[in-house]
PDB file of C-alpha atoms in Angstrom:
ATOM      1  CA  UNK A   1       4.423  -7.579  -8.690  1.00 60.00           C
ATOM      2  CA  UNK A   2       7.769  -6.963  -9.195  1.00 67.00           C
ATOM      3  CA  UNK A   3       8.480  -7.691  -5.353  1.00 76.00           C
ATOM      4  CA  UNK A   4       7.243 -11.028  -5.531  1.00 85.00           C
ATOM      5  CA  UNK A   5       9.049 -11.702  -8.660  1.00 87.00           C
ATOM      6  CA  UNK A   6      12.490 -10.849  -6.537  1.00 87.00           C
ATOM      7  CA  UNK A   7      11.185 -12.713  -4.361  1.00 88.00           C
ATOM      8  CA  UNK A   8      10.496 -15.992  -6.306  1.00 91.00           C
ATOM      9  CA  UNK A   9      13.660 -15.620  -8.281  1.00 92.00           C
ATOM     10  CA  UNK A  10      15.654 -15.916  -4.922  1.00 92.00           C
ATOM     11  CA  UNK A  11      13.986 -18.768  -3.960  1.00 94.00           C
ATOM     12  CA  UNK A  12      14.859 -21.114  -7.408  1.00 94.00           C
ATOM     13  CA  UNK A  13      18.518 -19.815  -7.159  1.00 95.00           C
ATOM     14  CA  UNK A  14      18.574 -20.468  -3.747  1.00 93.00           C
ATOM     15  CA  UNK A  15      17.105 -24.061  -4.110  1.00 95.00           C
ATOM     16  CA  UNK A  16      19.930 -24.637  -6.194  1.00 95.00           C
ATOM     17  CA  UNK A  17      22.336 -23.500  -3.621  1.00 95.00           C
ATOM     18  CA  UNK A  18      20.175 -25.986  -1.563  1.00 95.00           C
ATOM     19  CA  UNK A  19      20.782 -29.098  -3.648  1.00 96.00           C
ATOM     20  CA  UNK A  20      24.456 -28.288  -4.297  1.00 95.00           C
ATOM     21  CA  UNK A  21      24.757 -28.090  -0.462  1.00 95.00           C
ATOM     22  CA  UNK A  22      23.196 -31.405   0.093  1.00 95.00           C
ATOM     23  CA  UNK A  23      25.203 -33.059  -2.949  1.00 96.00           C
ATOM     24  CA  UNK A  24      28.413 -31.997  -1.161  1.00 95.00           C
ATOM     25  CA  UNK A  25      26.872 -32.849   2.294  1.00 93.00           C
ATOM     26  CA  UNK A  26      26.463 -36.644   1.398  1.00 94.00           C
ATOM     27  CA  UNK A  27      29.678 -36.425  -0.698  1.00 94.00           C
ATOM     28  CA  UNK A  28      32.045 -34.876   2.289  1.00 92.00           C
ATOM     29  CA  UNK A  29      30.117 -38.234   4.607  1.00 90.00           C
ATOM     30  CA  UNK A  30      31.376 -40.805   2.344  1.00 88.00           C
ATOM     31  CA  UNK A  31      34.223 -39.309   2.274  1.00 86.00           C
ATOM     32  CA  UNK A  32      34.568 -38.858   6.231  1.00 83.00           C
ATOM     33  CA  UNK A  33      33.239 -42.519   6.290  1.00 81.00           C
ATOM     34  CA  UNK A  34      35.993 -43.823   3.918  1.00 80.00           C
ATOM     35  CA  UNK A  35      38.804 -42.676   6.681  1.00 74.00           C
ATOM     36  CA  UNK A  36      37.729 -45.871   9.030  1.00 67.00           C
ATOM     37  CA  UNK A  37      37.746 -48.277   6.424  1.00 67.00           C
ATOM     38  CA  UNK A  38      39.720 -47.573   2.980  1.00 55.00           C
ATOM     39  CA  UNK A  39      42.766 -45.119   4.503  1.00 52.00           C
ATOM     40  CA  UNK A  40      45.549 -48.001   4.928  1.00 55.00           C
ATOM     41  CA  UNK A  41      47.741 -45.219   5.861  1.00 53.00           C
ATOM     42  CA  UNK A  42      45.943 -44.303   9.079  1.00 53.00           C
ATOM     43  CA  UNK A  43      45.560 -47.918   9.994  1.00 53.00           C
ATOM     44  CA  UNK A  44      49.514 -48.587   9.687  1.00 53.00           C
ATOM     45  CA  UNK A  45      49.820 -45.474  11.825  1.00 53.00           C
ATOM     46  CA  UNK A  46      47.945 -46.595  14.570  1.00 51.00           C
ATOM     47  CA  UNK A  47      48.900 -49.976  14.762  1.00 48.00           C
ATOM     48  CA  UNK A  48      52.936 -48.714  14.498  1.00 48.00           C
ATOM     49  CA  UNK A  49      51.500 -46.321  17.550  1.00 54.00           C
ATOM     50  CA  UNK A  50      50.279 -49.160  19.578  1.00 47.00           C
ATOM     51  CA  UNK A  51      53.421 -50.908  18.962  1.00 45.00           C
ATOM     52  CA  UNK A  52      55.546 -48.210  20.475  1.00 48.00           C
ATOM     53  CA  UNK A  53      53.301 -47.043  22.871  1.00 47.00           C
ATOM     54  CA  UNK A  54      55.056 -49.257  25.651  1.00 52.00           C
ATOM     55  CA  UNK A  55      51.818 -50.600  27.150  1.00 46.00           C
ATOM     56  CA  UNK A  56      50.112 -46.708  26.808  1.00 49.00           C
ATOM     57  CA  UNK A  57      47.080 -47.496  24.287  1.00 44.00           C
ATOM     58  CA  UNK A  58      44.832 -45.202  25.631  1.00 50.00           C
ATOM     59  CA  UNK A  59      47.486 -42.646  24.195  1.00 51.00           C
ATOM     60  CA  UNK A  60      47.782 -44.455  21.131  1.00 47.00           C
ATOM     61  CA  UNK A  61      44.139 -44.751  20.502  1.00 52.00           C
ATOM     62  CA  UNK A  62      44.002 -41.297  21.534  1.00 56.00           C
ATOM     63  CA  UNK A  63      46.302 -40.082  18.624  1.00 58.00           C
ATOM     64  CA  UNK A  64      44.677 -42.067  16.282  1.00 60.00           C
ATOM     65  CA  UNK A  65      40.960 -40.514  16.812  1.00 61.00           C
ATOM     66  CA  UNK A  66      42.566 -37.012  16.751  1.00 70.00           C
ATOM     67  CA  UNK A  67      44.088 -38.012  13.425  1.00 73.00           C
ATOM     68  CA  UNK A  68      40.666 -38.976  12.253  1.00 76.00           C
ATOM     69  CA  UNK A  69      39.131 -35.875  13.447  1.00 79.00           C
ATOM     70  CA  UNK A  70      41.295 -33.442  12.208  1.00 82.00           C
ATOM     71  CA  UNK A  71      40.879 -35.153   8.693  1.00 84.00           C
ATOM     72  CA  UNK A  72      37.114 -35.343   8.679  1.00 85.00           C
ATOM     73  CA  UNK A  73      37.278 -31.173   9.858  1.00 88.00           C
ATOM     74  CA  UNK A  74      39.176 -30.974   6.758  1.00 91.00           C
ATOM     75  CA  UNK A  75      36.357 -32.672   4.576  1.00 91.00           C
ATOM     76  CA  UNK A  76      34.146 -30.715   6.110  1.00 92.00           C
ATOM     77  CA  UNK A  77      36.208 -27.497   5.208  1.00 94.00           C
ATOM     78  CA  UNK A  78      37.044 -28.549   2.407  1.00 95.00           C
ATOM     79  CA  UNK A  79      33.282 -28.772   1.413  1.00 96.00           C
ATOM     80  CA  UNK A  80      31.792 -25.450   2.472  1.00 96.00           C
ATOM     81  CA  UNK A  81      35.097 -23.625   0.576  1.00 96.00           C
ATOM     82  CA  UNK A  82      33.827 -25.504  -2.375  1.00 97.00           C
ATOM     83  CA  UNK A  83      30.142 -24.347  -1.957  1.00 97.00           C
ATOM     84  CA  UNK A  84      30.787 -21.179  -1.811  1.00 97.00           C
ATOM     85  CA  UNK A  85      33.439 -20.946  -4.839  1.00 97.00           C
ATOM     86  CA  UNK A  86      30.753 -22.497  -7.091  1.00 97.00           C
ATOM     87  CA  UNK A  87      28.132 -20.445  -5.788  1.00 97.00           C
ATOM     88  CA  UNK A  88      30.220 -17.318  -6.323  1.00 97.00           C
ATOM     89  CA  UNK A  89      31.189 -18.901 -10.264  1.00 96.00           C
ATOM     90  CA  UNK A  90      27.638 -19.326 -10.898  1.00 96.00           C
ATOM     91  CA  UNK A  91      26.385 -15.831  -9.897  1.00 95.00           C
ATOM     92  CA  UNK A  92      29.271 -13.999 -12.093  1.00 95.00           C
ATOM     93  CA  UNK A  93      28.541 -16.381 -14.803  1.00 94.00           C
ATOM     94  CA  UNK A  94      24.941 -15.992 -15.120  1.00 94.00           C
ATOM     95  CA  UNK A  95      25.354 -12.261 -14.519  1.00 92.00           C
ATOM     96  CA  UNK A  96      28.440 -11.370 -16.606  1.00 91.00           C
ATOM     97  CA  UNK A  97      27.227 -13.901 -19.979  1.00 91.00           C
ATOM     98  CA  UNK A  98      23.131 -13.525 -19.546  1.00 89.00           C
ATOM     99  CA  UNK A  99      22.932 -10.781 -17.402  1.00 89.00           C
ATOM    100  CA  UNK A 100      20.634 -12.717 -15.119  1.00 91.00           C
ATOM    101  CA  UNK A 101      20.532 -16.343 -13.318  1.00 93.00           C
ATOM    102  CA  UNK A 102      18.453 -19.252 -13.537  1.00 94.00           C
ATOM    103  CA  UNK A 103      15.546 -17.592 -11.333  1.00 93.00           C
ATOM    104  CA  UNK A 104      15.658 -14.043 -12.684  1.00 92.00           C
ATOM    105  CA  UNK A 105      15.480 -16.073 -16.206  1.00 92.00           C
ATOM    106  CA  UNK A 106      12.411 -17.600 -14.975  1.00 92.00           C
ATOM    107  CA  UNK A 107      10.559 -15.105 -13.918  1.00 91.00           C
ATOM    108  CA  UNK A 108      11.205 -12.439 -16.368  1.00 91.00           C
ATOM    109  CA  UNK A 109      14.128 -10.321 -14.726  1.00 91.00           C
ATOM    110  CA  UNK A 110      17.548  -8.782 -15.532  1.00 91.00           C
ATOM    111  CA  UNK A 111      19.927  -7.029 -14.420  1.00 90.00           C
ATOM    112  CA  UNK A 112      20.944  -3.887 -15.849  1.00 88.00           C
ATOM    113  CA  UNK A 113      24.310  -1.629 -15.690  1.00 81.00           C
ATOM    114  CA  UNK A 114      25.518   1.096 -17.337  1.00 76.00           C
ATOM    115  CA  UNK A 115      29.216   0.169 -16.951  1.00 72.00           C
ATOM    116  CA  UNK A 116      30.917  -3.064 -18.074  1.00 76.00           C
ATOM    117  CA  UNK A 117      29.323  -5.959 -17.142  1.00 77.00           C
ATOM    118  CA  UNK A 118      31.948  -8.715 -15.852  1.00 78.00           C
ATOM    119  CA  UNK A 119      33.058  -5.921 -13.820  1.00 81.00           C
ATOM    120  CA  UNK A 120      29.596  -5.195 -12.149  1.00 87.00           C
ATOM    121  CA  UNK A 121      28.692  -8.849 -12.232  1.00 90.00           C
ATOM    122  CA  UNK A 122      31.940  -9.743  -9.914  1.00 92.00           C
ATOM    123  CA  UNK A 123      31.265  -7.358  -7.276  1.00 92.00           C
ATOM    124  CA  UNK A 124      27.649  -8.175  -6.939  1.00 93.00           C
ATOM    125  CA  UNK A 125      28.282 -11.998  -6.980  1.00 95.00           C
ATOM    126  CA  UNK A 126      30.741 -11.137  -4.211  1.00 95.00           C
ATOM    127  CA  UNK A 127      27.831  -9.199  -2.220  1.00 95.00           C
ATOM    128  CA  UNK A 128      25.174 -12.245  -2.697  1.00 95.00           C
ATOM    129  CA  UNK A 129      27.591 -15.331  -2.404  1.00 96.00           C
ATOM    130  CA  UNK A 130      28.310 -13.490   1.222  1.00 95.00           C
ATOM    131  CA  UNK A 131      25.120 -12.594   2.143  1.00 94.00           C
ATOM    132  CA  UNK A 132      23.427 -15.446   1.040  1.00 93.00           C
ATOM    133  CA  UNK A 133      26.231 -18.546   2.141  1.00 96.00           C
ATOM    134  CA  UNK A 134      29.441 -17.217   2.696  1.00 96.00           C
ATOM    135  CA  UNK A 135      28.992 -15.845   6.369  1.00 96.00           C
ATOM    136  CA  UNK A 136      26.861 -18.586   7.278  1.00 95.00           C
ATOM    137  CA  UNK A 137      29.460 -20.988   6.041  1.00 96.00           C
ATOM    138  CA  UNK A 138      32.071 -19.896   7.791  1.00 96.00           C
ATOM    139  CA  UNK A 139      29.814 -19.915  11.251  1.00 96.00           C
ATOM    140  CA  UNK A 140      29.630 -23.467  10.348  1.00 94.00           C
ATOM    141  CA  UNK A 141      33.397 -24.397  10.050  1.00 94.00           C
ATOM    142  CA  UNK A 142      33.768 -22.441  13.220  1.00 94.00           C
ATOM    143  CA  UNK A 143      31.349 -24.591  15.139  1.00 92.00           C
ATOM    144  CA  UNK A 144      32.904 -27.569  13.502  1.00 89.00           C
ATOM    145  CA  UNK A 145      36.467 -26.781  15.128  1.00 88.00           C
ATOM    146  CA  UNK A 146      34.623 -26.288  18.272  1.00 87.00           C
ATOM    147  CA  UNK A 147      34.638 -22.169  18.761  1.00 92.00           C
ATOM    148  CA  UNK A 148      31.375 -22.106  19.546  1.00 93.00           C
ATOM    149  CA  UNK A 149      31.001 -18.543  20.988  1.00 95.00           C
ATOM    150  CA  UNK A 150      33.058 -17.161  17.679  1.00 96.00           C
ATOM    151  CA  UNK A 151      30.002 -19.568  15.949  1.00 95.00           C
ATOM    152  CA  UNK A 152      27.474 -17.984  17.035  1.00 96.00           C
ATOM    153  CA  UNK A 153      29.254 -13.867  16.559  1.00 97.00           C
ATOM    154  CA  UNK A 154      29.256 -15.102  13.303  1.00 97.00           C
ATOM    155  CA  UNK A 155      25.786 -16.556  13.025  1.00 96.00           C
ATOM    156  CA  UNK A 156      24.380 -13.165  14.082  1.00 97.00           C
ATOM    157  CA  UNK A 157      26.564 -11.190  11.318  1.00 97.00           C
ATOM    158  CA  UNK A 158      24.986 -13.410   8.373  1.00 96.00           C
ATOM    159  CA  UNK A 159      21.885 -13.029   9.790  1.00 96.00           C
ATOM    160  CA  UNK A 160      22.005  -8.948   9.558  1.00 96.00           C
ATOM    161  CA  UNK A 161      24.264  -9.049   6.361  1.00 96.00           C
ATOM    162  CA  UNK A 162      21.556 -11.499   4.773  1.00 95.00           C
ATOM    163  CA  UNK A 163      18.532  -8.622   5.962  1.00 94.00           C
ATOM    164  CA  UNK A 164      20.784  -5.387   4.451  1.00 94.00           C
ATOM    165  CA  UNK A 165      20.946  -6.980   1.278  1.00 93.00           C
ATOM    166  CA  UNK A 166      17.250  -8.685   1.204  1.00 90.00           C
ATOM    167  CA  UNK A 167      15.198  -5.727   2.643  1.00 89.00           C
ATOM    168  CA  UNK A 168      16.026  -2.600   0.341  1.00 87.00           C
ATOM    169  CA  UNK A 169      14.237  -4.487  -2.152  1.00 84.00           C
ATOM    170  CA  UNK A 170      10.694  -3.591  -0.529  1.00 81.00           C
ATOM    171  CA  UNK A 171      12.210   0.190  -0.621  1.00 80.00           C
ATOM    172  CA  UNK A 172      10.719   2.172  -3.814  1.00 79.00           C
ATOM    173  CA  UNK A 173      14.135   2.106  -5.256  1.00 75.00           C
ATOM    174  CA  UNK A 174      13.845  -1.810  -4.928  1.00 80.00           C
ATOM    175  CA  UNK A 175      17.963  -2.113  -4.563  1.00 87.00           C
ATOM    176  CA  UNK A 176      19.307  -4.874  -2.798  1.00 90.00           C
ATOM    177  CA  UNK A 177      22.809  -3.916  -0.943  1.00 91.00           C
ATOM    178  CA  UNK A 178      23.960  -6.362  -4.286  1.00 91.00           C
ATOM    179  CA  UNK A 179      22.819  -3.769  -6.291  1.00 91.00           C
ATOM    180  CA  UNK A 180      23.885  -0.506  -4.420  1.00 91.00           C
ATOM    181  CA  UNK A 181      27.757  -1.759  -3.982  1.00 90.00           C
ATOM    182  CA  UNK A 182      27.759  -3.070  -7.941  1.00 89.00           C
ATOM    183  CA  UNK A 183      26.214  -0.376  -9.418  1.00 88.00           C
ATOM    184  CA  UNK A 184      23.244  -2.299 -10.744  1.00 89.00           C
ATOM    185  CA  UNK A 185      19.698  -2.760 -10.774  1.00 87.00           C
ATOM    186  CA  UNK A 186      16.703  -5.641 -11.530  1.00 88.00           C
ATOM    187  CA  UNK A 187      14.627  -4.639 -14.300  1.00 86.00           C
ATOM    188  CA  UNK A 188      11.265  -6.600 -15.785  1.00 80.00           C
ATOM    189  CA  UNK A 189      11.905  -8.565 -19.020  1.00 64.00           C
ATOM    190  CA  UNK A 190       8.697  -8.203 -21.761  1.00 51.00           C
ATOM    191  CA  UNK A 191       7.440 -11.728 -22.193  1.00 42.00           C
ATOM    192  CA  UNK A 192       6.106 -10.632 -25.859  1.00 37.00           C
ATOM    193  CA  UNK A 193       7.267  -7.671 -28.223  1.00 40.00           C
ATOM    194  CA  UNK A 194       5.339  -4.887 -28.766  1.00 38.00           C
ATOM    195  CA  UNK A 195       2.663  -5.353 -31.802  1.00 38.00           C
ATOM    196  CA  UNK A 196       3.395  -2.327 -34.401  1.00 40.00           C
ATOM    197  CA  UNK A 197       0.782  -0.209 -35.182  1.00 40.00           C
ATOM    198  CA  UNK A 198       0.379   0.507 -39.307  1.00 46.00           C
ATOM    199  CA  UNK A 199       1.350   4.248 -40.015  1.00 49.00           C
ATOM    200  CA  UNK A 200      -1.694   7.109 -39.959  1.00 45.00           C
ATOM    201  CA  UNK A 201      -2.644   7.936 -43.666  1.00 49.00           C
ATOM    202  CA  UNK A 202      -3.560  11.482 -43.922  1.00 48.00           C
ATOM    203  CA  UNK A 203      -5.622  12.402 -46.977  1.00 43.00           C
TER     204      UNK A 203
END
């Protein structure tokens, strides 16, 4: 059905999305891990700090730990901007060279414009990276910096921009919001070419 194969197609993309995420999530905690012990310049900082903090090191200590904090909210930033530039490079590459990604590839499924392709392919890569990571990303950072409330706004606008782009494709038309704002649609590869049947002799 081609539902399913929509379906299954999302899910290998998306577990790719998944394991670039979690390389990138152990990446950004060596990095956050390295600021304690291999950052010389943060250690001369704070021990300059405690030297001219005139007996005050809860203030120096303070500083310190805010330094620290605001660098590992960086890393963290820093991370989920990078996710979602490669996942946006990898969905108008796949579309604009093959015309479909890894998962479409697998399970027998392009998509199809009548207009040029790189165009197409860059606004629907724009519609999916946001749907599918984008939004969700940038609830994350928010929650990170503490703006919980903001966090959570933002939580609830992935969550309905993820269903307007995921649920058109039960429709009839099967047209994700991708589709509709690109101009495209997800057609069925044949897995084997059409035998040709030997011309009719007529006596």
């Amino acid at each position: 059905m081609p539902k399913l194969r929509r379906a299954a197609a999302w899910f290998v993309d998306f577990a790719l999305v998944l394991a670039l995420a979690s390389a990138l999530a152990v990446l950004t905690f060596h990095r956050v891990s390295a600021l304690v012990t291999d950052v010389p310049e943060l250690a001369t900082r704070g021990g300059f700090d405690l030297l001219t903090s005139r007996g005050d090191v809860l203030a120096a200590s303070q500083d310190l730990g805010l330094t620290l904090w605001d660098k590992s909210v960086l890393y963290v930033e820093q991370a989920f901007g990078l996710l979602v530039l490669t996942v946006f490079l990898y969905q108008w590459a796949c579309l604009a060279l093959a015309g479909r990604t890894v998962g479409k590839a697998l399970v027998g499924l392009k998509v199809t414009t009548d207009s040029p392709r790189r165009v197409r392919a860059a606004r629907r890569a724009a519609v999916t990276t946001a749907a599918d990571v984008a939004v969700y990303a940038v609830a994350c950072v928010l929650l990170v910096e503490g703006q919980v409330v903001m966090s959570v706004l933002v939580w609830v606008v992935a969550v309905v921009l993820f269903l307007l782009n995921a649920l058109p494709v039960l429709s009839p038309a099967r047209r994700s919001l991708a589709d509709r704002v690109a101009g495209t649609a997800v057609t069925g590869i044949g897995l084997s070419r059409p035998v040709a049947t030997p011309p009719v002799r007529t006596s």
